[in-house]
Amino acid sequence: MQKEHNLSKNQKIIFDLIDKSRGPMKAYSILFNVQKKGIKAPLQVYRALDKLVEIGKIHKIESRNAFIACQNSNCQVSKATAFSICESCENVSEISNSKLSKYLSNFSDSSGMKYSKYNLEFFGLCKKCKSK
Amino acid sequence: MQKEHNLSKNQKIIFDLIDKSRGPMKAYSILFNVQKKGIKAPLQVYRALDKLVEIGKIHKIESRNAFIACQNSNCQVSKATAFSICESCENVSEISNSKLSKYLSNFSDSSGMKYSKYNLEFFGLCKKCKSK
DNA sequence: CTTATAAATGTTATATTATTACATACTGTT
DNA sequence: AACAGTATGTAATAATATAACATTTATAAG
C-alpha cells in the first residue's frame, strides 16, 4: 500500500522525464530537456530531484551523479538500494532481490553501528557488451 | 604478498596526507593542504587520486565525493569495497568482513551480468552519535 | 648508453555538478 | 481569514572535475 504523493508541477515534469528515459539522467541534461516546459534554473531541478529521492520515486546513482526512476514498485523510500552498472554502455538497472536486501538490511559489523540505509553498486559488463 | 607500487612524488605527498587524516578528504581540501609542497592545480591532485584509487591505496566514498586511505592491508585493488558512514558526524570506516565480501563477490542476479566490482555504502548513526 | 615508450608533471582554461540567499506564491489546515 | 508548510522563481556563486597542450622523468629494450 503505497502512500500517494501528489507531485507538484515541477516534480511531475521532472519525474515523467526520468521515468520515460531509458537510463539514468544527469541533472543538467534534465534541465536542458525541461526548459521548454518553463523550468529555467538548476536549482529548480535539484529541488525536485531532492524531493523525488526523498519519497523514493527516483534514486541517485552515486558513482555517476545521475538519477533513475525507481523500478521497484514497493520501494517507498530510498533506504535499501542496489544497482548493476555496465561499465561499457553505462546501462543501469535496479536489482530487486529479496535475499540480498534481507542480508544487507540485517547486516551488522563489529563497530556497534546500526545501519538504517545502504546503497550498493555493482559494476561489470552487461550481456550485450560482454559478447562484443 | 602486496605488489610494491613506487609512488611518484605527488602521489606520495597526497597519499601521506590522506593516510594521516582522521577521515575522508575532499579533493580541494587536499589541494589546499599540499599547496605548500608545490602542488598548485586541481588536476595534479585528481591525477594522483586516480592513480591511488586504481592501485587500491585509497578509495573514493562516492556519496561524499571524498577519499579515504585503504584500511585493509590486503586490499590491492578497489574492486570490492564496503563502508559505514555516520550521517551525523560523517565518520567513515571501511568494513572488512569476509562473509560479506564473499557474499557480494559471488552475487549474481537474473540479468546474466557477471560483476567484476562493487561498492557498498551503509548509512546510520555511529555509537557516539547515537548516544547523544 | 641510447633510443623508445610509458608514466608523471606543470599550467591554463573550462566544463560539470550543486548550493546559498532572498523574494514570492501556492496548498491545506484550523 | 490567518497560519504553517511546501513549492516556486531568479541571480549569483561554490564545489567538483576534466580537456588540451607542453614538458619532464622513469623504465625497459636493443
Coordinates of C-alpha atoms (C1' of nucleotides) in Angstrom, one line a residue:
Chain A
M1 CA 0.0 0.0 0.0
Q2 CA 1.8 3.0 -1.3
K3 CA 1.3 6.4 0.1
E4 CA 0.1 8.6 -2.7
H5 CA 2.4 11.5 -3.1
N6 CA 0.8 14.3 -5.1
L7 CA 3.7 15.6 -7.0
S8 CA 3.9 19.3 -7.6
K9 CA 4.1 20.7 -11.1
N10 CA 7.9 20.7 -11.4
Q11 CA 8.3 17.4 -9.6
K12 CA 5.8 15.8 -12.1
I13 CA 7.6 17.3 -15.1
I14 CA 10.9 16.0 -13.9
F15 CA 9.7 12.6 -12.8
D16 CA 7.9 12.0 -16.0
L17 CA 11.1 12.8 -18.0
I18 CA 13.3 10.5 -15.9
D19 CA 10.7 7.8 -15.9
K20 CA 10.5 7.8 -19.7
S21 CA 14.2 7.9 -20.2
R22 CA 16.0 4.7 -21.0
G23 CA 18.7 5.2 -18.5
P24 CA 19.9 7.4 -15.7
M25 CA 19.8 11.1 -16.4
K26 CA 22.1 13.8 -15.2
A27 CA 20.8 17.0 -13.6
Y28 CA 21.9 19.3 -16.4
S29 CA 20.6 17.1 -19.1
I30 CA 17.3 17.1 -17.3
L31 CA 17.4 20.9 -17.1
F32 CA 18.1 21.1 -20.8
N33 CA 15.1 18.8 -21.5
V34 CA 12.6 20.7 -19.4
Q35 CA 13.5 24.2 -20.4
K36 CA 10.7 24.2 -22.9
K37 CA 8.3 23.5 -20.1
G38 CA 9.4 26.6 -18.2
I39 CA 12.0 25.2 -15.8
K40 CA 14.9 27.5 -16.3
A41 CA 17.3 27.1 -13.4
P42 CA 19.4 24.3 -12.0
L43 CA 18.0 24.9 -8.5
Q44 CA 14.5 24.1 -9.7
V45 CA 15.8 20.8 -11.0
Y46 CA 17.8 19.9 -7.9
R47 CA 14.9 20.8 -5.6
A48 CA 12.6 18.4 -7.5
L49 CA 15.2 15.7 -7.6
D50 CA 15.8 16.0 -3.8
K51 CA 12.1 15.6 -3.1
L52 CA 11.7 12.7 -5.6
V53 CA 14.7 10.9 -4.0
E54 CA 13.3 11.6 -0.5
I55 CA 10.0 9.9 -1.4
G56 CA 11.6 7.1 -3.3
K57 CA 10.3 7.8 -6.7
I58 CA 13.8 8.1 -8.1
H59 CA 17.3 7.0 -6.9
K60 CA 20.6 8.6 -7.3
I61 CA 23.4 6.6 -8.9
E62 CA 26.2 8.0 -6.8
S63 CA 29.1 6.8 -8.9
R64 CA 27.5 8.5 -11.9
N65 CA 25.9 11.6 -10.5
A66 CA 22.8 10.5 -12.2
F67 CA 19.1 9.8 -11.4
I68 CA 17.0 6.9 -12.3
A69 CA 13.3 6.1 -11.7
C70 CA 12.6 3.5 -9.1
Q71 CA 11.9 0.2 -10.9
N72 CA 10.7 -1.4 -7.8
S73 CA 7.0 -0.6 -7.1
N74 CA 7.1 -1.4 -3.4
C75 CA 10.2 0.7 -2.7
Q76 CA 8.7 3.6 -0.9
V77 CA 11.8 5.2 0.3
S78 CA 15.4 5.0 -0.9
K79 CA 16.8 3.2 2.1
A80 CA 17.9 0.0 0.6
T81 CA 19.1 0.3 -3.0
A82 CA 21.2 -1.9 -5.3
F83 CA 22.1 -1.4 -8.9
S84 CA 24.0 -3.1 -11.6
I85 CA 26.0 -0.8 -13.8
C86 CA 27.6 -1.7 -17.1
E87 CA 30.9 -0.1 -17.4
S88 CA 30.8 -0.2 -21.2
C89 CA 27.4 1.0 -22.2
E90 CA 26.5 2.6 -18.9
N91 CA 23.3 0.8 -18.7
V92 CA 21.9 0.7 -15.1
S93 CA 19.3 -1.4 -13.6
E94 CA 17.9 -1.7 -10.2
I95 CA 18.4 -5.0 -8.5
S96 CA 15.5 -6.3 -6.5
N97 CA 16.5 -9.4 -4.9
S98 CA 14.8 -10.2 -1.5
K99 CA 17.6 -12.4 -0.3
L100 CA 20.2 -9.6 -1.0
S101 CA 18.1 -6.9 0.6
K102 CA 17.4 -9.1 3.7
Y103 CA 21.0 -9.9 4.0
L104 CA 22.1 -6.3 3.8
S105 CA 19.3 -4.9 5.9
N106 CA 20.2 -7.2 8.7
F107 CA 24.0 -6.8 8.3
S108 CA 25.8 -5.5 11.3
D109 CA 29.5 -5.5 11.9
S110 CA 31.8 -5.2 14.9
S111 CA 31.5 -1.4 15.1
G112 CA 28.3 -1.4 17.0
M113 CA 26.7 0.7 14.4
K114 CA 23.1 0.1 13.4
Y115 CA 22.6 0.8 9.8
S116 CA 19.4 2.5 8.6
K117 CA 20.2 2.7 5.0
Y118 CA 22.5 1.3 2.3
N119 CA 23.4 1.7 -1.3
L120 CA 25.1 -0.9 -3.3
E121 CA 26.5 -0.5 -6.8
F122 CA 27.8 -3.5 -8.8
F123 CA 30.0 -2.9 -11.9
G124 CA 30.7 -5.2 -14.8
L125 CA 29.8 -5.8 -18.4
C126 CA 26.2 -6.5 -19.4
K127 CA 25.3 -9.4 -21.6
K128 CA 25.3 -7.3 -24.8
C129 CA 28.7 -5.7 -24.1
K130 CA 30.3 -8.9 -23.0
S131 CA 29.5 -10.6 -26.3
K132 CA 31.1 -7.9 -28.3
Chain B
M1 CA 52.1 -10.5 -1.0
Q2 CA 51.5 -7.0 -2.0
K3 CA 53.0 -5.6 -5.2
E4 CA 55.1 -2.7 -4.3
H5 CA 53.9 0.4 -6.0
N6 CA 56.6 3.0 -6.0
L7 CA 54.6 6.1 -5.7
S8 CA 55.7 9.2 -7.5
K9 CA 56.4 12.4 -5.7
N10 CA 52.9 13.9 -6.0
Q11 CA 51.3 10.5 -5.3
K12 CA 53.3 10.1 -2.2
I13 CA 52.6 13.6 -0.9
I14 CA 48.9 13.1 -1.4
F15 CA 48.7 9.6 -0.1
D16 CA 50.6 10.6 3.0
L17 CA 48.1 13.4 3.7
I18 CA 45.1 11.2 3.2
D19 CA 46.6 8.5 5.3
K20 CA 47.3 10.7 8.2
S21 CA 43.9 12.3 8.1
R22 CA 41.2 11.2 10.5
G23 CA 38.5 10.9 7.9
P24 CA 37.8 11.1 4.3
M25 CA 39.3 14.1 2.5
K26 CA 37.9 16.1 -0.4
A27 CA 39.9 16.9 -3.4
Y28 CA 40.0 20.7 -2.9
S29 CA 40.8 20.3 0.8
I30 CA 43.7 18.1 -0.3
L31 CA 44.8 20.7 -2.8
F32 CA 44.7 23.4 -0.1
N33 CA 46.8 21.2 2.2
V34 CA 49.5 20.4 -0.3
Q35 CA 50.0 23.8 -1.9
K36 CA 52.9 24.4 0.5
K37 CA 54.5 21.4 -1.1
G38 CA 54.3 22.8 -4.6
I39 CA 51.2 21.2 -5.9
K40 CA 49.2 24.1 -7.3
A41 CA 46.5 22.8 -9.5
P42 CA 43.4 20.7 -9.1
L43 CA 44.4 18.4 -12.0
Q44 CA 47.6 17.5 -10.2
V45 CA 45.5 16.3 -7.3
Y46 CA 43.0 14.5 -9.4
R47 CA 45.7 12.7 -11.3
A48 CA 47.3 11.4 -8.1
L49 CA 43.9 10.4 -6.7
D50 CA 43.0 8.5 -9.8
K51 CA 46.2 6.5 -9.7
L52 CA 45.9 5.9 -5.9
V53 CA 42.4 4.6 -6.4
E54 CA 43.5 2.5 -9.3
I55 CA 46.2 0.7 -7.3
G56 CA 43.9 0.4 -4.2
K57 CA 45.8 2.7 -1.8
I58 CA 42.8 4.8 -1.4
H59 CA 39.1 4.5 -2.0
K60 CA 36.5 7.1 -3.1
I61 CA 33.4 7.5 -0.9
E62 CA 31.0 8.1 -3.8
S63 CA 28.2 9.6 -1.8
R64 CA 30.6 12.1 -0.3
N65 CA 32.9 12.8 -3.1
A66 CA 35.8 12.2 -0.7
F67 CA 38.8 9.9 -0.5
I68 CA 40.0 7.7 2.3
A69 CA 43.1 5.6 2.7
C70 CA 42.5 1.9 2.4
Q71 CA 42.3 0.4 5.9
N72 CA 42.5 -3.1 4.7
S73 CA 46.1 -4.2 4.2
N74 CA 45.4 -7.0 1.8
C75 CA 43.1 -4.9 -0.5
Q76 CA 45.2 -4.5 -3.5
V77 CA 42.7 -3.1 -5.8
S78 CA 39.4 -1.2 -5.2
K79 CA 37.2 -3.9 -6.5
A80 CA 35.2 -4.9 -3.5
T81 CA 34.6 -2.1 -1.1
A82 CA 32.2 -1.5 1.8
F83 CA 32.0 1.4 4.1
S84 CA 30.0 2.5 7.1
I85 CA 29.1 6.2 7.2
C86 CA 27.7 8.1 10.1
E87 CA 25.2 10.6 8.9
S88 CA 25.7 12.8 11.9
C89 CA 29.5 13.1 12.4
E90 CA 30.4 11.9 8.9
N91 CA 32.8 9.4 10.3
V92 CA 33.6 6.7 7.7
S93 CA 35.2 3.4 8.2
E94 CA 36.0 0.6 5.9
I95 CA 34.2 -2.7 6.6
S96 CA 36.3 -5.7 6.2
N97 CA 34.1 -8.7 6.7
S98 CA 35.0 -11.8 4.8
K99 CA 31.5 -13.2 4.8
L100 CA 30.1 -10.0 3.4
S101 CA 32.7 -9.8 0.7
K102 CA 32.3 -13.4 -0.2
Y103 CA 28.6 -13.0 -0.4
L104 CA 28.8 -10.0 -2.6
S105 CA 31.6 -11.1 -4.8
N106 CA 29.7 -14.3 -5.6
F107 CA 26.4 -12.5 -6.0
S108 CA 24.7 -12.8 -9.4
D109 CA 21.2 -11.9 -10.4
S110 CA 18.8 -12.8 -13.1
S111 CA 20.3 -10.3 -15.6
G112 CA 23.1 -12.6 -16.6
M113 CA 25.6 -10.0 -15.8
K114 CA 28.8 -11.0 -14.1
Y115 CA 30.1 -8.4 -11.7
S116 CA 33.7 -7.6 -11.5
K117 CA 33.5 -4.9 -8.9
Y118 CA 31.1 -3.5 -6.3
N119 CA 30.9 -0.6 -3.8
L120 CA 28.6 -0.7 -0.8
E121 CA 27.9 2.2 1.5
F122 CA 26.0 1.8 4.7
F123 CA 24.5 4.8 6.5
G124 CA 23.4 5.2 10.1
L125 CA 24.5 6.7 13.4
C126 CA 27.7 5.7 14.9
K127 CA 27.9 4.7 18.6
K128 CA 28.9 8.1 19.8
C129 CA 26.2 10.0 17.9
K130 CA 23.5 7.5 18.8
S131 CA 24.1 8.1 22.5
K132 CA 23.8 11.8 22.2
Chain C
dC1 C1' 74.5 4.0 -23.5
dT2 C1' 70.8 5.4 -26.3
dT3 C1' 66.6 5.0 -28.1
dA4 C1' 61.9 4.2 -27.5
dT5 C1' 57.9 4.1 -24.7
dA6 C1' 55.1 4.8 -20.9
dA7 C1' 54.1 7.4 -16.9
dA8 C1' 54.1 11.6 -14.4
dT9 C1' 54.3 16.6 -14.1
dG10 C1' 53.2 21.6 -14.9
dT11 C1' 49.9 25.1 -16.4
dT12 C1' 45.9 27.4 -18.2
dA13 C1' 41.4 27.3 -19.1
dT14 C1' 37.0 25.4 -18.9
dA15 C1' 33.2 22.1 -18.0
dT16 C1' 30.1 19.9 -14.8
dT17 C1' 27.7 19.4 -10.6
dA18 C1' 25.5 21.6 -6.7
dT19 C1' 24.2 25.2 -3.2
dT20 C1' 23.3 30.0 -0.9
dA21 C1' 20.4 33.7 -0.4
dC22 C1' 16.4 36.1 -0.9
dA23 C1' 11.7 37.1 -2.6
dT24 C1' 7.2 35.3 -3.8
dA25 C1' 3.3 32.1 -4.4
dC26 C1' 0.6 28.1 -3.7
dT27 C1' -1.8 24.4 -0.6
dG28 C1' -4.0 22.6 3.1
dT29 C1' -5.4 23.3 7.6
dT30 C1' -7.8 25.5 11.8
Chain D
dA1 C1' -9.0 34.9 7.2
dA2 C1' -4.8 33.5 9.3
dC3 C1' -1.3 30.4 9.7
dA4 C1' 2.1 26.9 8.6
dG5 C1' 4.3 24.2 5.4
dT6 C1' 5.7 23.3 0.9
dA7 C1' 6.9 24.8 -3.7
dT8 C1' 8.5 28.2 -7.0
dG9 C1' 11.4 31.9 -9.4
dT10 C1' 15.8 34.2 -10.0
dA11 C1' 20.5 35.5 -9.7
dA12 C1' 24.8 34.6 -8.2
dT13 C1' 28.3 31.6 -6.8
dA14 C1' 30.6 27.5 -4.8
dA15 C1' 32.4 22.9 -5.3
dT16 C1' 33.8 19.2 -8.1
dA17 C1' 36.1 17.5 -12.2
dT18 C1' 38.2 17.4 -16.9
dA19 C1' 40.3 18.9 -21.6
dA20 C1' 44.2 20.3 -24.1
dC21 C1' 48.8 21.0 -24.6
dA22 C1' 53.8 21.3 -23.5
dT23 C1' 57.5 19.2 -20.9
dT24 C1' 60.0 16.0 -18.0
dT25 C1' 61.1 11.8 -15.6
dA26 C1' 61.3 6.7 -15.2
dT27 C1' 61.6 2.1 -17.2
dA28 C1' 62.7 -1.2 -20.3
dA29 C1' 64.7 -3.0 -24.9
dG30 C1' 68.2 -3.1 -28.1

